Amino acid sequence: MNAPRITRELVLDTAMRIVENDGVAALSMRRLAADLDVAVTAIYWHVGNRETLVGQLVDRVVGRFGDIAPEGAGPRERVIAVGAALRRRVHAHPHLIALVYEHGRTALMMLPAERALAREVTAAGLAPAHAALVVRAVLHHVVGFALLERAVQRSPAQHPSAAELWGDGAEIGVSPAVAAELARPADPDDLFDRSLRALVAGLLGGPA
Amino acid sequence: MNAPRITRELVLDTAMRIVENDGVAALSMRRLAADLDVAVTAIYWHVGNRETLVGQLVDRVVGRFGDIAPEGAGPRERVIAVGAALRRRVHAHPHLIALVYEHGRTALMMLPAERALAREVTAAGLAPAHAALVVRAVLHHVVGFALLERAVQRSPAQHPSAAELWGDGAEIGVSPAVAAELARPADPDDLFDRSLRALVAGLLGGPA
DNA sequence: ACCTGAACACCGTTCAAGT
DNA sequence: ACCTGAACACCGTTCAAGT
């Protein structure tokens, strides 16, 4: 009855460290075994195969997401605060988000934000069907935005460049001033804030 | 000077068929070689390694995306029409979208829709900075929405179920009626349409 | 209960050699 | 110019065997 060399927790901790340091692709059973200093097959006894291992990793990360408690005065500001908090959460775990996406656990990841939004629309007294629309539209907008940001971030160098892509805009029916604006890179934080505000304004009524 | 057994075009056609039929994971160099009835290494002469092969595949697909010519009366309806057309495009190539995402080619994929939107905001006479915001906010919303849809689609069976997740809502500060709405699965087409309309209303002004 | 080692069926890629 | 075959360094997984 010697003590086990490794435990399920130790395997998950080590796997998490590999993913956070070197990305998902670096998480192989052999690399994991090497880092744990055991034979590859020992891992299978504790966590099953790679698929279930990654599943446990995902569940651990999203399980650690606590409630979101928005600040702000009035439904609009508070709904926007929930959206911003959710985006910060996604950004805090860039590698693991890829795993969440791959494993279709996005619904689970969104749950705390979904509950927080549901509380806000309840407090605002919205009609149930409309309330559900607001919750879902904001969730989709925020998480979709964050997913897309990650994709654009690791975009290879653009060929042709944005500038020559738009030219002066004239030949494709776009005003030169608009073409010039679109040729410049966008500030993602600003874009997120303004588009979320527009969405919430459109959902809850009132001026943007 | 015998005729070559395979060509670059033939390799790409075959690779595309594998991806569309069996998904990205099924596209291995050895499977591809088998389908082409040549040695694995022959592929390398024509298209380089797997990474560049997939890159060529992506460029081919997005290159075939033509212009988007929206219908509808007035800027709001026409902007919404562009968004809906872009989503239909993404849905038409479910497997390849994963490749586009993996390879950071989303910007290229969005380009026709970006141009179409730029035309509409030009025609509507919006101020340049605001025009660019409208274009980018709609693009991000639509593509992000589509990406998220794919993730949720292949979601494993939810445990716990949506119903027991929400309960009657009371203990988490959510009204029973709202909880009941959120416990039901959403209609993605309806959600897309309504949230896009809300966003555009918030961006362009006027009632949702 | 927990771990090892051998084995199997896969990968992508390089390189010398053939025609 | 175009293709083959051998070889290398990887994968995930199963299974019998050890303690």
XYZ file of C-alpha atoms (C1' of nucleotides) in Angstrom:
454
model
C 0.000 0.000 0.000
C 2.567 2.518 -1.165
C 1.300 6.024 -1.848
C 0.274 6.583 -5.477
C 2.925 8.353 -7.537
C 0.352 10.662 -9.108
C -3.256 11.655 -8.506
C -6.059 12.893 -10.711
C -5.569 16.408 -9.335
C -1.850 16.361 -10.079
C -2.487 15.197 -13.629
C -5.007 17.991 -14.204
C -2.747 20.616 -12.635
C 0.134 19.581 -14.860
C -2.051 19.458 -17.964
C -3.413 22.910 -17.203
C 0.092 24.302 -16.845
C 1.128 22.848 -20.207
C -1.903 24.355 -21.933
C -1.456 27.771 -20.350
C 2.248 27.904 -21.113
C 2.495 26.292 -24.526
C -1.026 26.088 -25.895
C -3.411 23.226 -26.572
C -1.301 21.635 -29.282
C 1.504 21.028 -26.784
C -0.736 18.871 -24.583
C 0.180 15.345 -25.639
C -0.098 12.288 -23.438
C 3.630 11.697 -23.789
C 4.577 15.230 -22.878
C 2.236 15.044 -19.923
C 3.769 11.736 -18.806
C 7.256 13.212 -19.102
C 6.318 16.229 -16.993
C 4.772 13.909 -14.408
C 7.733 11.526 -14.584
C 5.591 8.413 -15.028
C 4.913 6.030 -17.902
C 2.426 7.306 -20.462
C -0.070 4.639 -19.625
C -0.262 5.611 -15.961
C -2.273 8.672 -16.987
C -5.010 6.522 -18.471
C -5.659 4.923 -15.129
C -6.354 8.284 -13.468
C -8.171 10.379 -16.063
C -9.005 8.115 -18.986
C -8.077 9.060 -22.521
C -7.114 12.441 -23.898
C -10.664 13.455 -24.789
C -11.988 12.935 -21.282
C -8.872 14.548 -19.821
C -9.508 17.711 -21.788
C -13.159 17.559 -20.805
C -12.210 17.509 -17.133
C -9.854 20.430 -17.743
C -12.631 22.463 -19.302
C -15.090 21.642 -16.552
C -12.553 22.677 -13.937
C -11.932 26.053 -15.551
C -15.563 26.957 -16.127
C -16.430 25.548 -12.713
C -14.122 28.103 -11.130
C -15.968 30.956 -12.750
C -17.951 32.543 -9.966
C -20.988 34.734 -10.127
C -20.912 38.060 -11.905
C -22.099 40.966 -9.754
C -22.488 43.984 -12.017
C -22.176 47.560 -10.814
C -23.847 50.586 -12.317
C -27.053 52.552 -12.094
C -29.997 51.471 -14.177
C -30.627 48.369 -16.296
C -28.653 49.554 -19.315
C -25.422 50.249 -17.473
C -25.722 47.067 -15.453
C -26.381 44.865 -18.493
C -23.379 46.446 -20.217
C -21.285 45.793 -17.100
C -22.164 42.092 -17.235
C -21.133 41.948 -20.889
C -17.822 43.660 -20.170
C -17.124 41.323 -17.244
C -17.797 38.278 -19.414
C -15.395 39.525 -22.068
C -12.691 40.095 -19.460
C -13.158 36.540 -18.272
C -12.754 35.111 -21.743
C -9.666 37.230 -22.314
C -8.127 36.028 -19.052
C -7.938 32.429 -20.357
C -6.999 32.700 -24.028
C -5.737 29.144 -24.448
C -8.510 27.515 -22.513
C -11.152 29.313 -24.496
C -10.008 27.376 -27.533
C -10.676 24.193 -25.579
C -14.077 25.405 -24.467
C -14.926 26.177 -28.075
C -13.608 22.865 -29.394
C -15.537 20.907 -26.799
C -18.779 22.794 -27.189
C -18.783 23.899 -23.563
C -19.566 27.523 -24.381
C -23.056 27.240 -22.911
C -21.566 26.201 -19.579
C -19.014 29.011 -19.691
C -21.724 31.585 -20.310
C -23.911 30.389 -17.458
C -22.824 32.834 -14.725
C -23.271 35.749 -17.098
C -26.605 34.337 -18.203
C -27.815 34.229 -14.618
C -26.549 37.744 -13.931
C -28.338 39.055 -17.011
C -31.505 37.197 -16.065
C -31.443 38.923 -12.694
C -31.073 42.324 -14.306
C -33.929 41.892 -16.758
C -36.080 40.543 -13.961
C -35.276 43.596 -11.854
C -36.035 45.827 -14.826
C -39.478 44.267 -15.090
C -39.265 43.272 -18.750
C -41.888 41.000 -20.267
C -40.580 37.394 -20.123
C -40.197 36.808 -23.873
C -38.465 40.128 -24.336
C -36.313 39.519 -21.263
C -35.071 36.220 -22.679
C -34.246 37.938 -25.973
C -32.168 40.567 -24.195
C -30.261 37.943 -22.215
C -29.506 35.800 -25.230
C -28.688 38.613 -27.631
C -26.174 40.139 -25.222
C -24.577 36.760 -24.468
C -24.217 35.892 -28.134
C -22.883 39.302 -29.014
C -20.240 39.312 -26.284
C -18.991 35.741 -26.640
C -19.115 35.868 -30.431
C -17.178 39.112 -30.348
C -14.544 37.575 -28.092
C -14.207 34.466 -30.262
C -13.782 36.572 -33.359
C -11.210 38.775 -31.657
C -9.053 35.740 -30.993
C -9.300 34.673 -34.632
C -8.370 38.102 -35.944
C -5.510 38.446 -33.449
C -3.606 35.481 -34.804
C -4.355 36.495 -38.359
C -1.309 36.275 -40.607
C 0.005 39.504 -42.118
C -2.647 40.781 -44.447
C -1.963 40.627 -48.181
C -2.902 42.920 -49.731
C -2.618 45.489 -46.960
C -5.706 47.244 -45.677
C -4.671 50.468 -47.370
C -4.420 49.128 -50.924
C -7.474 46.968 -50.282
C -9.680 50.007 -49.976
C -7.874 52.430 -52.244
C -9.812 55.666 -52.205
C -13.070 53.723 -52.185
C -14.444 55.464 -55.255
C -14.393 52.507 -57.664
C -16.424 50.345 -55.308
C -19.002 52.935 -54.337
C -17.489 53.870 -50.986
C -16.685 57.442 -50.002
C -12.961 58.207 -49.586
C -13.459 59.257 -45.983
C -15.217 56.000 -45.063
C -12.585 53.983 -46.940
C -9.842 55.792 -45.025
C -11.525 54.996 -41.715
C -11.856 51.319 -42.582
C -8.247 51.110 -43.776
C -7.057 52.003 -40.283
C -6.979 49.234 -37.687
C -9.836 49.384 -35.201
C -9.404 49.709 -31.447
C -11.022 46.503 -30.186
C -11.876 47.815 -26.726
C -13.567 50.864 -28.156
C -15.380 48.807 -30.772
C -16.600 46.378 -28.144
C -17.869 49.112 -25.880
C -19.689 51.057 -28.580
C -21.247 48.063 -30.296
C -22.456 46.576 -27.002
C -23.965 49.946 -26.068
C -25.708 50.125 -29.424
C -27.083 46.619 -29.025
C -28.383 47.295 -25.525
C -29.882 50.601 -26.641
C -31.650 48.779 -29.471
C -32.885 46.098 -27.093
C -33.978 48.239 -24.180
C -35.031 51.336 -26.100
C -33.750 54.855 -25.802
C -30.905 56.686 -27.563
C -27.547 55.054 -28.242
C 7.865 13.804 -70.588
C 4.922 11.748 -69.417
C 1.882 13.664 -68.185
C 1.949 14.288 -64.421
C -0.171 11.887 -62.431
C -1.632 14.651 -60.308
C -1.834 18.445 -60.389
C -2.150 21.136 -57.760
C -5.794 21.595 -58.718
C -6.528 17.894 -58.371
C -4.885 17.806 -54.950
C -6.941 20.765 -53.752
C -10.175 19.359 -55.179
C -9.596 16.054 -53.417
C -8.641 17.732 -50.151
C -11.747 19.903 -50.307
C -13.938 16.843 -50.833
C -12.423 15.103 -47.814
C -12.991 18.138 -45.608
C -16.571 18.660 -46.748
C -17.481 14.999 -46.382
C -15.604 13.967 -43.250
C -14.428 17.154 -41.569
C -11.040 18.733 -41.020
C -9.705 15.990 -38.766
C -10.036 13.483 -41.615
C -7.680 15.466 -43.839
C -4.364 13.675 -43.361
C -1.593 13.585 -45.919
C -1.809 9.813 -46.033
C -5.577 9.766 -46.536
C -5.166 12.375 -49.245
C -2.447 10.322 -50.941
C -4.627 7.240 -50.821
C -7.562 9.073 -52.402
C -5.230 10.399 -55.110
C -3.592 6.993 -55.560
C -0.044 8.324 -55.291
C 2.740 8.091 -52.716
C 2.330 10.437 -49.758
C 5.396 12.408 -50.697
C 4.122 13.269 -54.161
C 1.728 15.734 -52.532
C 4.590 17.716 -51.067
C 5.951 18.444 -54.528
C 2.682 20.056 -55.639
C 1.353 21.940 -52.618
C 4.051 21.892 -49.953
C 3.296 20.731 -46.440
C -0.047 20.369 -44.719
C -0.122 23.885 -43.338
C 0.315 25.527 -46.751
C -2.124 23.043 -48.282
C -4.831 24.084 -45.858
C -3.940 27.714 -46.471
C -4.512 27.257 -50.198
C -7.802 25.533 -49.450
C -8.970 28.451 -47.353
C -7.901 31.015 -49.935
C -9.759 29.138 -52.623
C -13.008 29.050 -50.665
C -12.972 32.666 -49.601
C -11.781 33.669 -53.077
C -14.953 32.207 -54.526
C -17.126 34.374 -52.333
C -18.506 37.022 -54.671
C -19.951 40.396 -53.883
C -23.002 40.773 -51.691
C -25.777 42.813 -53.288
C -28.382 43.507 -50.638
C -32.026 44.140 -51.381
C -34.438 46.191 -49.326
C -35.656 49.733 -48.944
C -33.711 52.076 -46.712
C -30.359 51.754 -44.955
C -31.614 49.696 -42.044
C -33.219 46.976 -44.120
C -30.275 46.860 -46.487
C -27.680 46.623 -43.714
C -29.688 43.822 -42.133
C -29.861 42.082 -45.508
C -26.054 42.137 -45.780
C -25.753 40.612 -42.307
C -28.240 37.879 -43.135
C -26.434 37.098 -46.402
C -23.103 36.811 -44.600
C -24.567 34.398 -42.076
C -26.036 32.249 -44.858
C -22.590 32.101 -46.439
C -20.934 30.951 -43.253
C -23.627 28.333 -42.738
C -23.144 27.040 -46.268
C -19.585 25.912 -45.493
C -19.676 24.580 -41.931
C -16.465 22.552 -42.104
C -14.439 25.151 -43.927
C -15.377 27.836 -41.458
C -13.439 25.903 -38.848
C -10.402 26.136 -41.133
C -10.918 29.827 -41.726
C -11.096 30.326 -37.980
C -8.048 28.178 -37.263
C -5.997 29.980 -39.876
C -7.019 33.469 -38.896
C -8.518 34.172 -42.308
C -11.755 35.604 -40.946
C -10.846 39.127 -42.061
C -10.535 37.903 -45.644
C -13.809 36.021 -45.437
C -15.631 39.091 -44.191
C -14.297 41.342 -46.925
C -17.197 41.171 -49.406
C -19.680 41.890 -46.629
C -17.441 44.685 -45.369
C -17.459 46.321 -48.792
C -21.210 45.916 -49.133
C -21.754 47.508 -45.737
C -19.333 50.327 -46.568
C -21.400 51.060 -49.675
C -24.604 51.199 -47.675
C -23.289 53.536 -44.997
C -21.802 55.731 -47.718
C -25.141 55.863 -49.484
C -26.837 56.664 -46.183
C -24.522 59.634 -45.753
C -23.238 58.723 -42.305
C -20.279 60.591 -40.834
C -17.087 58.609 -41.578
C -16.191 57.607 -38.015
C -19.754 56.541 -37.297
C -19.964 54.777 -40.640
C -16.897 52.686 -39.810
C -18.380 51.809 -36.423
C -21.587 50.585 -38.035
C -19.684 48.452 -40.547
C -17.448 46.857 -37.936
C -20.105 46.352 -35.289
C -22.408 44.545 -37.733
C -19.563 42.395 -39.087
C -18.414 41.364 -35.634
C -21.923 40.675 -34.449
C -22.814 38.484 -37.425
C -19.600 36.479 -37.681
C -19.297 36.122 -33.926
C -22.879 34.921 -33.771
C -22.218 32.355 -36.489
C -19.049 31.088 -34.800
C -20.861 30.703 -31.516
C -23.761 28.906 -33.167
C -21.373 26.265 -34.454
C -19.900 25.799 -30.992
C -23.283 25.430 -29.341
C -24.531 23.063 -32.050
C -21.920 20.415 -31.312
C -22.382 20.893 -27.593
C -22.622 17.602 -25.708
C -25.854 16.797 -23.927
C -26.259 19.308 -21.158
C -25.854 18.124 -17.593
C -27.697 19.314 -15.664
C -30.536 19.952 -18.084
C -31.688 23.492 -18.805
C -34.860 22.909 -16.808
C -33.229 21.918 -13.525
C -30.535 24.536 -14.118
C -33.010 27.333 -13.791
C -35.506 25.781 -11.437
C -38.226 28.322 -10.807
C -35.612 31.076 -10.747
C -36.651 32.365 -7.360
C -33.563 31.380 -5.377
C -31.251 33.217 -7.773
C -33.292 36.395 -8.103
C -34.898 35.560 -11.446
C -38.644 35.641 -12.030
C -40.238 32.244 -12.731
C -41.537 33.447 -16.096
C -38.085 34.570 -17.234
C -36.530 31.358 -15.925
C -39.106 29.345 -17.862
C -38.318 31.247 -21.060
C -34.587 30.680 -20.668
C -35.058 27.001 -19.886
C -36.556 26.494 -23.336
C -34.174 26.178 -26.284
C -33.946 29.310 -28.406
C -34.762 29.467 -32.105
C -31.418 30.526 -33.604
C -32.872 32.096 -36.755
C -35.294 34.171 -34.743
C -32.621 35.167 -32.251
C -30.276 36.181 -35.034
C -32.881 38.289 -36.776
C -34.072 40.082 -33.657
C -30.639 40.748 -32.201
C -29.289 42.053 -35.507
C -32.310 44.336 -35.812
C -31.744 45.610 -32.301
C -28.079 46.279 -33.009
C -28.817 48.136 -36.235
C -31.558 50.129 -34.544
C -29.112 51.091 -31.811
C -26.491 52.047 -34.368
C -28.639 53.925 -36.848
C -31.201 55.308 -34.440
C -34.944 54.848 -34.427
C -37.152 52.236 -32.755
C -36.215 48.567 -32.653
C -4.843 -0.289 -6.493
C -1.494 1.517 -9.275
C 2.152 1.421 -12.628
C 5.322 -0.384 -16.453
C 6.789 -1.918 -21.135
C 5.772 -3.712 -25.424
C 3.015 -3.376 -29.224
C -0.260 -1.462 -32.739
C -1.955 1.717 -35.850
C -1.620 5.958 -36.884
C 0.632 10.949 -37.913
C 3.869 14.894 -40.826
C 8.160 15.476 -42.973
C 12.858 14.855 -45.131
C 15.792 12.958 -48.383
C 18.143 10.149 -51.555
C 17.070 7.712 -55.416
C 14.651 6.645 -59.504
C 12.498 7.824 -64.334
C 9.878 17.638 -63.805
C 7.679 14.458 -61.176
C 7.266 10.461 -58.275
C 8.681 6.506 -55.064
C 10.331 4.162 -50.811
C 12.756 4.200 -46.707
C 13.480 6.437 -42.646
C 12.776 9.559 -38.598
C 10.398 11.466 -34.917
C 6.312 11.906 -33.375
C 1.131 10.688 -31.943
C -3.135 8.002 -28.877
C -4.496 3.677 -27.145
C -4.739 -1.290 -25.611
C -3.236 -4.983 -22.953
C -0.747 -8.270 -20.456
C 2.276 -8.265 -16.847
C 4.279 -6.735 -12.683
C 4.124 -5.062 -7.557
